[in-house]
mmCIF file of C-alpha atoms in Angstrom:
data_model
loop_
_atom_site.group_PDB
_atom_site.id
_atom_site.type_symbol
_atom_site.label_atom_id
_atom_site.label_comp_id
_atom_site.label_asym_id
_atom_site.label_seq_id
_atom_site.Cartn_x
_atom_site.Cartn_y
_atom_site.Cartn_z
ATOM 1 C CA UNK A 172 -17.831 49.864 -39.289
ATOM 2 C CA UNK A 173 -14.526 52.096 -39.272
ATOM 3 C CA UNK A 174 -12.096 52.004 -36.399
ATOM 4 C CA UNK A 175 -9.419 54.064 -35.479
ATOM 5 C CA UNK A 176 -6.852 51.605 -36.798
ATOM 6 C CA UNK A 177 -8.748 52.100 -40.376
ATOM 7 C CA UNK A 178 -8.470 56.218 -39.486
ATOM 8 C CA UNK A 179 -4.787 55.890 -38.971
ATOM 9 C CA UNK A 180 -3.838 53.677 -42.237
ATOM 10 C CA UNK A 181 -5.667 56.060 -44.489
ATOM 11 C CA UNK A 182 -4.198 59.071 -42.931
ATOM 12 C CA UNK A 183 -1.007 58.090 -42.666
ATOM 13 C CA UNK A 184 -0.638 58.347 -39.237
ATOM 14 C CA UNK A 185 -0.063 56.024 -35.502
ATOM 15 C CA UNK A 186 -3.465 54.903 -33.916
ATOM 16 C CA UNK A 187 -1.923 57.370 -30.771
ATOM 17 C CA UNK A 188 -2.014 60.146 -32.334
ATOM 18 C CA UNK A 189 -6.007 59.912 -34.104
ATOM 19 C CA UNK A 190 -7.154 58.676 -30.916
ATOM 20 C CA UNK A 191 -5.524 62.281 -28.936
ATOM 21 C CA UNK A 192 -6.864 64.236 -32.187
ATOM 22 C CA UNK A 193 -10.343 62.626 -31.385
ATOM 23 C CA UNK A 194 -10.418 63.504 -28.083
ATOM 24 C CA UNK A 195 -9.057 66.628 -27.977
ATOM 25 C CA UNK A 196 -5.935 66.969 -27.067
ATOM 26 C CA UNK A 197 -3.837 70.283 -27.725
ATOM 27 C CA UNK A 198 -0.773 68.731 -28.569
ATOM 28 C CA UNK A 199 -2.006 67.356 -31.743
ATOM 29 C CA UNK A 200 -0.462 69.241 -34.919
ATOM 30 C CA UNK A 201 -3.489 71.391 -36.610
ATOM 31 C CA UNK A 202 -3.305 70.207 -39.570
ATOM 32 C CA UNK A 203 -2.729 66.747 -38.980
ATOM 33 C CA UNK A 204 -5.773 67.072 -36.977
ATOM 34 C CA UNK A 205 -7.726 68.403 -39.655
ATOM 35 C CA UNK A 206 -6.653 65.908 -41.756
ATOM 36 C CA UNK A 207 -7.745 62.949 -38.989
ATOM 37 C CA UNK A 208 -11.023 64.445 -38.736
ATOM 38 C CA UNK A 209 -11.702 64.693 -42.875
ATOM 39 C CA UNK A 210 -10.752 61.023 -42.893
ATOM 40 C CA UNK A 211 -12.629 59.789 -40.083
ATOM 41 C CA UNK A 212 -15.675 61.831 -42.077
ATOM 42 C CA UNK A 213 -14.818 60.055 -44.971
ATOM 43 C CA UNK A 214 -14.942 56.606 -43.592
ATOM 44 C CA UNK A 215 -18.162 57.423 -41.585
ATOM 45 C CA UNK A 216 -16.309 57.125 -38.236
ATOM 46 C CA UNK A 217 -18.558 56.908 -34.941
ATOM 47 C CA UNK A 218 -16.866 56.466 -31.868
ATOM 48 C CA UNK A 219 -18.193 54.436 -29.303
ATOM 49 C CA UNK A 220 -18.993 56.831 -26.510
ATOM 50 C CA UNK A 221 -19.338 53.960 -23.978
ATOM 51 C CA UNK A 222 -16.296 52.070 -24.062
ATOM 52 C CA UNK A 223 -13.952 55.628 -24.825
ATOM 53 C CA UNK A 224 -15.436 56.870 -20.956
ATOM 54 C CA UNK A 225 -14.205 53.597 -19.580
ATOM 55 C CA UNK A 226 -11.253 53.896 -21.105
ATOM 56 C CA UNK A 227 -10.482 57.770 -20.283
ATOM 57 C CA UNK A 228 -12.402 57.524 -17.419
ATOM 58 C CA UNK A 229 -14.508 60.501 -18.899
ATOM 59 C CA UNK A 230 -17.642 61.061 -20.417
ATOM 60 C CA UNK A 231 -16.867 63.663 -22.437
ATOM 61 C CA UNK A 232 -19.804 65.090 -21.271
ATOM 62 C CA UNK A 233 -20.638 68.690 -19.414
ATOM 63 C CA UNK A 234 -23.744 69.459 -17.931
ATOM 64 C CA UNK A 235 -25.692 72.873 -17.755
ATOM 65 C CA UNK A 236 -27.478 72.971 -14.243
ATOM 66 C CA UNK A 237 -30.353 75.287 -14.121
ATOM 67 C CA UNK A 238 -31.594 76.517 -10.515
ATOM 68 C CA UNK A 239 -35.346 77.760 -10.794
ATOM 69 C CA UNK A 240 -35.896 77.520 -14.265
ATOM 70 C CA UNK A 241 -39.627 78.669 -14.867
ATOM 71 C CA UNK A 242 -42.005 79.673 -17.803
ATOM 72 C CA UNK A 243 -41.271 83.139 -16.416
ATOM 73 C CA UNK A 244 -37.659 82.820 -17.940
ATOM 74 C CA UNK A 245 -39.179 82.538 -21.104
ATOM 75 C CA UNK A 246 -40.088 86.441 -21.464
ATOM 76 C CA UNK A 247 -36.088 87.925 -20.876
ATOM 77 C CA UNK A 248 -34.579 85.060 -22.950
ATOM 78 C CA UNK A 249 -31.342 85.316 -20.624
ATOM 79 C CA UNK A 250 -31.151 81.031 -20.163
ATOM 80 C CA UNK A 251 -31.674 80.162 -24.127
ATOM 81 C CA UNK A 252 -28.424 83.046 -24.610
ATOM 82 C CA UNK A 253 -26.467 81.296 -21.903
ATOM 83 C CA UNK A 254 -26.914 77.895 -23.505
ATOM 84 C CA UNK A 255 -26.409 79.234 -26.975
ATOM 85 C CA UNK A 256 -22.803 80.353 -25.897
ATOM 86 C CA UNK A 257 -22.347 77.227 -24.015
ATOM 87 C CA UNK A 258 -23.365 74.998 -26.910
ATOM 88 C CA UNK A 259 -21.806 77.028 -29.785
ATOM 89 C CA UNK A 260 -18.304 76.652 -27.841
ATOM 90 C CA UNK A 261 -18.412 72.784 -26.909
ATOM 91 C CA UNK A 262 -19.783 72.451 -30.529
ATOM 92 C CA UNK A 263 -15.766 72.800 -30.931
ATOM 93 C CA UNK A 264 -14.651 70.454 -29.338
ATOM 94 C CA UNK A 265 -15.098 67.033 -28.329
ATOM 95 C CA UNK A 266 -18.142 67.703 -25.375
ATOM 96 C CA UNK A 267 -21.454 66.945 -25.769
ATOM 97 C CA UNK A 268 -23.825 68.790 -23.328
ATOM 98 C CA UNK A 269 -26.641 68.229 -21.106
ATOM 99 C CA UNK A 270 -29.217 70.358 -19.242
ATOM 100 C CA UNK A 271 -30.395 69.696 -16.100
ATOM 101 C CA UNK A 272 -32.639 71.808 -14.083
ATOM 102 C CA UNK A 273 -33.084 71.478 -10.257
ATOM 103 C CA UNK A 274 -34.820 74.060 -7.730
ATOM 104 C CA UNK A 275 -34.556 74.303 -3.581
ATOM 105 C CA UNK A 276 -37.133 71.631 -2.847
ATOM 106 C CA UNK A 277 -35.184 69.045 -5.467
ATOM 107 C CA UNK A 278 -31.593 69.754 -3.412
ATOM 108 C CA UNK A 279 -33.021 68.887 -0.140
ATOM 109 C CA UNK A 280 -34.001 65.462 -2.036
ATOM 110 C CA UNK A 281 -30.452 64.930 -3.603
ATOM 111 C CA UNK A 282 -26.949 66.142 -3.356
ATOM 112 C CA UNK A 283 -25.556 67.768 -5.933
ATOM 113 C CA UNK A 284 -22.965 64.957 -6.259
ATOM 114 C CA UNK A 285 -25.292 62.449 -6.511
ATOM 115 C CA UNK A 286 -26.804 64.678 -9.281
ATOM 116 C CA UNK A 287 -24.102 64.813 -11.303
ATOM 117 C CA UNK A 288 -22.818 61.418 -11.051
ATOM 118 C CA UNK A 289 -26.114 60.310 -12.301
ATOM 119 C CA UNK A 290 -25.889 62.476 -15.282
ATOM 120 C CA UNK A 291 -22.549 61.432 -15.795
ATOM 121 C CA UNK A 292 -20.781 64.458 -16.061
ATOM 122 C CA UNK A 293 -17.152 65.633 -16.066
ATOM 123 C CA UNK A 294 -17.768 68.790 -15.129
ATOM 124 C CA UNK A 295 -20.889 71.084 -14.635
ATOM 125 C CA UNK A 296 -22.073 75.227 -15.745
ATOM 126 C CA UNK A 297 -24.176 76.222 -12.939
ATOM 127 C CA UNK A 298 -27.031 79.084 -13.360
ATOM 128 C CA UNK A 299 -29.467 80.404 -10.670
ATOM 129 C CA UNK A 300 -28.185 79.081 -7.867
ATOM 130 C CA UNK A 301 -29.484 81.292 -4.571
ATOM 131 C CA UNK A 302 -27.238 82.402 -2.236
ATOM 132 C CA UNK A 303 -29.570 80.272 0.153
ATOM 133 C CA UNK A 304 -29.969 77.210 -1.685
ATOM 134 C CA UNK A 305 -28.773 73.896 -0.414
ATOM 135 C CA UNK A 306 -26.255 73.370 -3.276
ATOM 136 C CA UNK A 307 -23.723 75.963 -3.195
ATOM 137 C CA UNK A 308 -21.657 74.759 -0.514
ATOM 138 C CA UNK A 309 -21.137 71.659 -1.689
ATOM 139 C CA UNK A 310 -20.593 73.119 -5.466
ATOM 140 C CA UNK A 311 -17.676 75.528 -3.914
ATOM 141 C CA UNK A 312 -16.124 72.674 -1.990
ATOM 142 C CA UNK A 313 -16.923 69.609 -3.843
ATOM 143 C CA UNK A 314 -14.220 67.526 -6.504
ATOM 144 C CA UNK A 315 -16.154 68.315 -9.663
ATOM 145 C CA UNK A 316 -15.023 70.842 -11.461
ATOM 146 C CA UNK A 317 -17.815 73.937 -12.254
ATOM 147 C CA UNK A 318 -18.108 77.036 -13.157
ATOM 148 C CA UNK A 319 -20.766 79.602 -12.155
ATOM 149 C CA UNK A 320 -22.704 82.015 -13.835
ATOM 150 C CA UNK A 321 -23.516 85.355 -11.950
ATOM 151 C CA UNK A 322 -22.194 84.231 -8.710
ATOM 152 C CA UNK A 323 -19.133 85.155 -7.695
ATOM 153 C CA UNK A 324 -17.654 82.238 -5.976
ATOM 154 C CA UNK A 325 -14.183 80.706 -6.324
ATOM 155 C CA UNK A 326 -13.145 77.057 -4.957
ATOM 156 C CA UNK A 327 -10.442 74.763 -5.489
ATOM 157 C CA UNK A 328 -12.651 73.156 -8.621
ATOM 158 C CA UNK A 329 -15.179 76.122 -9.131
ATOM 159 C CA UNK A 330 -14.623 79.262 -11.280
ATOM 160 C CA UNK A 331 -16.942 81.696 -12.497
ATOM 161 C CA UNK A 332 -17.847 83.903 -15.312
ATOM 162 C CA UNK A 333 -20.109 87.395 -14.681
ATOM 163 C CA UNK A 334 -20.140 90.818 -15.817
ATOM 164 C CA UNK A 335 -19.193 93.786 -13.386
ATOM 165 C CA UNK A 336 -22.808 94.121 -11.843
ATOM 166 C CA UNK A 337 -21.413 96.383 -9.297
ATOM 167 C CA UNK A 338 -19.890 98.765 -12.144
ATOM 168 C CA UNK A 339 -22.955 98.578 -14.321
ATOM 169 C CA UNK A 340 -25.357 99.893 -11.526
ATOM 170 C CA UNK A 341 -22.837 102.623 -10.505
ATOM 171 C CA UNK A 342 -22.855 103.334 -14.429
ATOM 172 C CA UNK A 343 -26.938 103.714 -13.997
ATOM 173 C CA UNK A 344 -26.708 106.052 -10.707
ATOM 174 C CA UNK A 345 -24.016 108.431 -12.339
ATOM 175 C CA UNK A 346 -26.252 108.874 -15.701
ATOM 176 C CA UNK A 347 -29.434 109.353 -13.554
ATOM 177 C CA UNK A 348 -27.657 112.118 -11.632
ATOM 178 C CA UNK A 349 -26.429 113.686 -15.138
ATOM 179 C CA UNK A 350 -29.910 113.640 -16.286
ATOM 180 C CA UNK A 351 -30.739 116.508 -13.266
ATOM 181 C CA UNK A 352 -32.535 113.618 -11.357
ATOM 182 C CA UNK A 353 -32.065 113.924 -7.380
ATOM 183 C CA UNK A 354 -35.485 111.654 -6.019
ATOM 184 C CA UNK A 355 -34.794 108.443 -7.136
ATOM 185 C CA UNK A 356 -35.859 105.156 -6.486
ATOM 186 C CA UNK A 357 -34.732 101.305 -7.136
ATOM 187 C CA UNK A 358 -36.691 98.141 -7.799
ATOM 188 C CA UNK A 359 -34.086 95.241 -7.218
ATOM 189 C CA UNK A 360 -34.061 91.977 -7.404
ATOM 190 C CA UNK A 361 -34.622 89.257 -4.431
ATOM 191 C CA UNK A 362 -31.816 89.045 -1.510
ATOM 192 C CA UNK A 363 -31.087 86.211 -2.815
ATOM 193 C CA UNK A 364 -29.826 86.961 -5.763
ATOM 194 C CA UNK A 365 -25.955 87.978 -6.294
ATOM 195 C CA UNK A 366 -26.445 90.597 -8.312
ATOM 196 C CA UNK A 367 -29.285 92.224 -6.430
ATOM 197 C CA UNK A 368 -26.580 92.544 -3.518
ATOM 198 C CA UNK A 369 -23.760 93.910 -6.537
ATOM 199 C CA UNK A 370 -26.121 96.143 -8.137
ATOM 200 C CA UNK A 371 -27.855 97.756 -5.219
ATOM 201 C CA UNK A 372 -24.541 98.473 -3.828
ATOM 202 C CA UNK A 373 -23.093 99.936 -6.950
ATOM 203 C CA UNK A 374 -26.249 101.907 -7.336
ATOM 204 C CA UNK A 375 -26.609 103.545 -3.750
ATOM 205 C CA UNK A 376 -22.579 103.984 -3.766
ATOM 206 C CA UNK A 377 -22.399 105.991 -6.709
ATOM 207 C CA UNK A 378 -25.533 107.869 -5.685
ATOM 208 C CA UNK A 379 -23.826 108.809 -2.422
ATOM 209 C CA UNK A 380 -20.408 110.123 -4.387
ATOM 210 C CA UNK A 381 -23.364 112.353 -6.060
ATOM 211 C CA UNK A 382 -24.540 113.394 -2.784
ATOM 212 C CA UNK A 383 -27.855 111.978 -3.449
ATOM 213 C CA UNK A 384 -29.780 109.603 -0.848
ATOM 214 C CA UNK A 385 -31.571 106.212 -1.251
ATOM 215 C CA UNK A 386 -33.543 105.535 1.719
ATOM 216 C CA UNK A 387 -34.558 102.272 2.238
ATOM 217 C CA UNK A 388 -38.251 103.331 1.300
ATOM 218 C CA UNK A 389 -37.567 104.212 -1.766
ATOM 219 C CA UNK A 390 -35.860 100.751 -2.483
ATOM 220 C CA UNK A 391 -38.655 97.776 -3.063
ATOM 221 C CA UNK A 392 -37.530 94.297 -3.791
ATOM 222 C CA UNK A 393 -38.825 92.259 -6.517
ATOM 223 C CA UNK A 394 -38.506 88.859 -8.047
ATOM 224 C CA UNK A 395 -37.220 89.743 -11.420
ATOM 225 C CA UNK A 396 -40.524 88.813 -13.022
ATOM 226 C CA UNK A 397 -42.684 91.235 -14.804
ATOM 227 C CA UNK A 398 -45.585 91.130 -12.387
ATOM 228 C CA UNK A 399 -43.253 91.631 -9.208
ATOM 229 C CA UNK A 400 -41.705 95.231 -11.181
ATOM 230 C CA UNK A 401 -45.580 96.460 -11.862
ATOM 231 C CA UNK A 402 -46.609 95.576 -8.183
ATOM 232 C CA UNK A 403 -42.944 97.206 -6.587
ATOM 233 C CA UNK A 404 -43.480 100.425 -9.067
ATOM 234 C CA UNK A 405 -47.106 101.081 -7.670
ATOM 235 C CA UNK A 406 -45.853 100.736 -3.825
ATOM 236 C CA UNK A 407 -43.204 102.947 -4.499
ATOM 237 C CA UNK A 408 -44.378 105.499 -5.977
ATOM 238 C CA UNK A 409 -47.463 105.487 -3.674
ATOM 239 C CA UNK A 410 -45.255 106.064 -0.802
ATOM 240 C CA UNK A 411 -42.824 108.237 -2.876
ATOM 241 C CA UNK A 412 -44.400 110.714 -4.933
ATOM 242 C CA UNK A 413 -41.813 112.966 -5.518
ATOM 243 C CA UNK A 414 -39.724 110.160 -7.067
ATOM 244 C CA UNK A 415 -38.868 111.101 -10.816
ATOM 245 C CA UNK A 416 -36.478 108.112 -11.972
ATOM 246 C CA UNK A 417 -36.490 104.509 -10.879
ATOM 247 C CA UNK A 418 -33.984 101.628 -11.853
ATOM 248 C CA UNK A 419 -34.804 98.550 -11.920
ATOM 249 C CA UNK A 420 -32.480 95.690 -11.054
ATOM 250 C CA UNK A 421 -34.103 93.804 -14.438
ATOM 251 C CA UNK A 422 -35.426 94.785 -18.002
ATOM 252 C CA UNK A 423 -38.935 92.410 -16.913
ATOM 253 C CA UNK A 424 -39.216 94.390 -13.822
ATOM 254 C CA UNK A 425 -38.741 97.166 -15.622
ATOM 255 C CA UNK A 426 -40.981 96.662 -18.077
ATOM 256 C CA UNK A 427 -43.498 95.844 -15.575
ATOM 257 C CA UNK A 428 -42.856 99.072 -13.995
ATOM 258 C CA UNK A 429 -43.687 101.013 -16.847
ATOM 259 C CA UNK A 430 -46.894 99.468 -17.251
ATOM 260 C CA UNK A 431 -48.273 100.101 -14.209
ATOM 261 C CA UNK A 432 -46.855 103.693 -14.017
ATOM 262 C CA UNK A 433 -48.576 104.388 -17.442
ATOM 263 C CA UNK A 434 -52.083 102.803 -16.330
ATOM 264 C CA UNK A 435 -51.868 105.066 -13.634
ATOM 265 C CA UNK A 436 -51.292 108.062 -15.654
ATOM 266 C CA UNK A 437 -48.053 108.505 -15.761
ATOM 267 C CA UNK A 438 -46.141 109.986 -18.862
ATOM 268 C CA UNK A 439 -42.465 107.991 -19.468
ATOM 269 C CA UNK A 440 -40.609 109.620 -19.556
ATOM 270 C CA UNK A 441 -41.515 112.793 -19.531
ATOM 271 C CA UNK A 442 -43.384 112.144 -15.843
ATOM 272 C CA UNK A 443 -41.186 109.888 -14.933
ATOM 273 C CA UNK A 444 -38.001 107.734 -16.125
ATOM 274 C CA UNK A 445 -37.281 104.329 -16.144
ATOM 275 C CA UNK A 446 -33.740 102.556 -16.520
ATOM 276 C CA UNK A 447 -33.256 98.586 -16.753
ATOM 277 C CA UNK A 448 -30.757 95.937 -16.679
ATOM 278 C CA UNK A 449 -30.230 93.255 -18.940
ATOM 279 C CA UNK A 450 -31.358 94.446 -22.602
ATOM 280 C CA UNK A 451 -33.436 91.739 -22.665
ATOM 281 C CA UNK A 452 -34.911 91.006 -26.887
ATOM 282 C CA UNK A 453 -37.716 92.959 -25.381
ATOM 283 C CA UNK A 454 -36.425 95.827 -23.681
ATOM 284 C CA UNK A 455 -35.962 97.363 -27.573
ATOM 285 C CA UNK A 456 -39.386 97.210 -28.839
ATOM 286 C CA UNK A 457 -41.262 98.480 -25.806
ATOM 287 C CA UNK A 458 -42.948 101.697 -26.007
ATOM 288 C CA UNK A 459 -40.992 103.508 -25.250
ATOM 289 C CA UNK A 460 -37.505 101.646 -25.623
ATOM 290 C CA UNK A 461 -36.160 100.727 -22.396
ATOM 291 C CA UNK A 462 -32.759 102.269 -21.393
ATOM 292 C CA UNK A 463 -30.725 99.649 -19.802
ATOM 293 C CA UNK A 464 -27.522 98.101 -19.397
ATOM 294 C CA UNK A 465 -26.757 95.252 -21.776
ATOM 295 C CA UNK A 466 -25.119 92.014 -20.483
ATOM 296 C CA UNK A 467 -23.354 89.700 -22.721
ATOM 297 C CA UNK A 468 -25.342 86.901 -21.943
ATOM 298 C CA UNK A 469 -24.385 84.982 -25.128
ATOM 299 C CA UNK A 470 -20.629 85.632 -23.786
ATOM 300 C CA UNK A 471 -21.361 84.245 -20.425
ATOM 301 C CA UNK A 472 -22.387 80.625 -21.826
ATOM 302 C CA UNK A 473 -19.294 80.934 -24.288
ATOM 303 C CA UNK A 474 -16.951 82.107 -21.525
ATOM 304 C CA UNK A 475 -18.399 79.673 -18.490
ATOM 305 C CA UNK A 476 -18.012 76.975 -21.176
ATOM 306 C CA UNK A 477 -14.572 78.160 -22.147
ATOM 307 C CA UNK A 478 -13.109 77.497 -18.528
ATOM 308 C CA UNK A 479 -14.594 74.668 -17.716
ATOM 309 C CA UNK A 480 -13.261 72.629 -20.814
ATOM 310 C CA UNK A 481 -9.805 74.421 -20.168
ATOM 311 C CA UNK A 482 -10.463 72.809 -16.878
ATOM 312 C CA UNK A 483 -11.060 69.429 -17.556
ATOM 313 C CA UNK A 484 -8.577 68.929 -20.751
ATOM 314 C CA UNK A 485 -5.579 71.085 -19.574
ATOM 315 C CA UNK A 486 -6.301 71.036 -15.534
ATOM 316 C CA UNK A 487 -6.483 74.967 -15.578
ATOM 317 C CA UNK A 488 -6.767 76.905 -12.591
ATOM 318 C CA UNK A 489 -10.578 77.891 -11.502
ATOM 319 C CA UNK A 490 -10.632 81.644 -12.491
ATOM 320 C CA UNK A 491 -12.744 84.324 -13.166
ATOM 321 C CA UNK A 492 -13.963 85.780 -16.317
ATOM 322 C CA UNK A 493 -15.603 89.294 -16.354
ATOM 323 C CA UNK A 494 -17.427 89.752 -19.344
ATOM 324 C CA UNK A 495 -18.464 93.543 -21.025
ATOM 325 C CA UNK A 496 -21.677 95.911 -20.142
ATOM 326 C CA UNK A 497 -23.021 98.647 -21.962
ATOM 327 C CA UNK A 498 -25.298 101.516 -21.102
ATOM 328 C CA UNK A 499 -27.792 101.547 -24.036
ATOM 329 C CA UNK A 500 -30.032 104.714 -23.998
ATOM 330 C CA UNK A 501 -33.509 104.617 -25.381
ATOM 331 C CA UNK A 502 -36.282 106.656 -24.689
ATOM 332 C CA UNK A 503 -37.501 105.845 -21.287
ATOM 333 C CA UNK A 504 -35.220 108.574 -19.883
ATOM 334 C CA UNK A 505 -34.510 112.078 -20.001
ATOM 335 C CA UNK A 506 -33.781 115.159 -18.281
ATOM 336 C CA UNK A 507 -35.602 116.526 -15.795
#
């Protein structure tokens, strides 16, 4: 079996500098890195994992914690994009990943630190966590380095990664009130969601520069799933029938919305319009296509797994990263 010392002969090189090539390091010449990792191809090269941690005192190894992840997630896709940018970024480099889900009743069980060290970890991406869930204290103010996904949080070893939530609800108010609409209502998320607080605000703030109210009936909270958005739509338009455009705080609420509304006899959106958030795989081939606003949640996993590698190899700062949101107009609004 190769070693490094057999890497190093053939390439011409000190056993130092293919061991810092191998693991990373940045000050490594390019090419002589490529070169180091052609040979080490060549010669069938597998590093042992085990004794390199002892050594470095480091796995290598970053884990992707999931908070409440359900067969419900399934439908808007949004966790497989966030590990797909996660895994397509430590694919280059040295970091192997692992997922690991949790939910509240599993944190009251075991600390988050406990979690991690059993995993093995250097550092952790964290997804779903609830603004009342046992964890994120200790992830703010705990030694492992994280970053956060959709939860805007900084500590002295926890960054995060998001899009403007705030701006991309305003962005949804402002178009509604272009569109002639003055009686609208909002499905949003739970309370305990982040981005139900950011895009509620955003969407009753730039409602008010309109002039335009959003009383508090007209504003029904959901659980991001489909059948919470069909249930929230009925309710509020029961109790509002004057409404004429809703947004909803998710494309599966949404979508959910629209079905009920329709089953009822409702014409979208010609009765009644319907805007999103997310642009969800789904929200496209609905009938008719949702308008929404459309996350990068590929760029979230590739961003959240950006910083925490910059991190753990070059002791970076915990930062944020915004990443970009789009309005994307379909056909489930229009002018009244």
């Amino acid at each position: 079996m190769a070693t490094i010392k057999d890497i190093a002969k053939k390439a011409g090189v000190s056993i130092t500098t293919v061991s810092r090539a191998l693991n990373g390091y940045s000050d490594v010449n390019e090419d002589t890195r490529k070169k180091i990792v052609e040979t080490a191809k060549l010669l069938n090269y597998s590093p042992n994992t085990i004794a390199r941690s002892l050594v470095m005192k480091k796995s290598k190894t970053i884990g992707l914690l999931v908070s409440g992840f359900i067969r419900e997630n399934a439908k808007d896709n949004f966790t497989i994009e966030v590990m797909t940018g996660v895994n397509d970024y430590a694919s280059q480099t040295a970091y192997d990943i692992v997922l690991f889900t949790t939910n509240s009743s599993k944190q009251r069980e075991k600390t988050y630190t406990q979690l991690c060290k059993e995993r093995k970890v250097d550092g952790v991406i964290i997804q779903g966590i609830r603004t009342d869930d046992p964890y994120l204290e200790e992830v703010i103010e705990g030694e492992i380095p994280c970053v956060l996904v959709d939860i805007p949080k900084i500590g002295r070893h926890a960054g995060f990664v998001s899009t403007d939530n705030y701006a991309g609800a305003w962005e949804v108010g402002d178009y509604l009130a272009g569109l002639g609409h003055t009686s609208i209502g909002m499905i949003n998320g739970h309370e305990f969601a982040f981005v139900s607080q950011e895009r509620l605000k955003g969407f009753k703030d730039s409602l008010s520069k309109k002039q335009i109210e959003l009383p508090e009936d007209r504003i029904i909270s959901g659980d991001f799933t489909e059948e919470s958005g069909r249930n929230a739509a009925l309710k509020l338009i029961e109790s509002n029938p004057s409404v004429t455009a809703i947004f909803c705080a998710s494309d599966l609420m949404a979508i959910g919305a629209m079905t009920a509304l329709k089953s009822k006899g409702f014409r979208i959106p010609e009765d009644i319009s319907i805007v999103g958030y997310d642009n969800i795989l789904l929200s496209r081939y609905v009938q008719p296509g949702l308008t929404t606003i459309s996350q990068d949640t590929y760029g979230l996993g590739y961003e959240a797994a950006k910083l925490l590698i910059d991190m753990l190899d070059h002791e970076g700062e915990p930062r944020k990263t915004i990443v970009k949101h789009e309005l994307m107009e379909r056909d489930s609004s229009a002018k009244l």
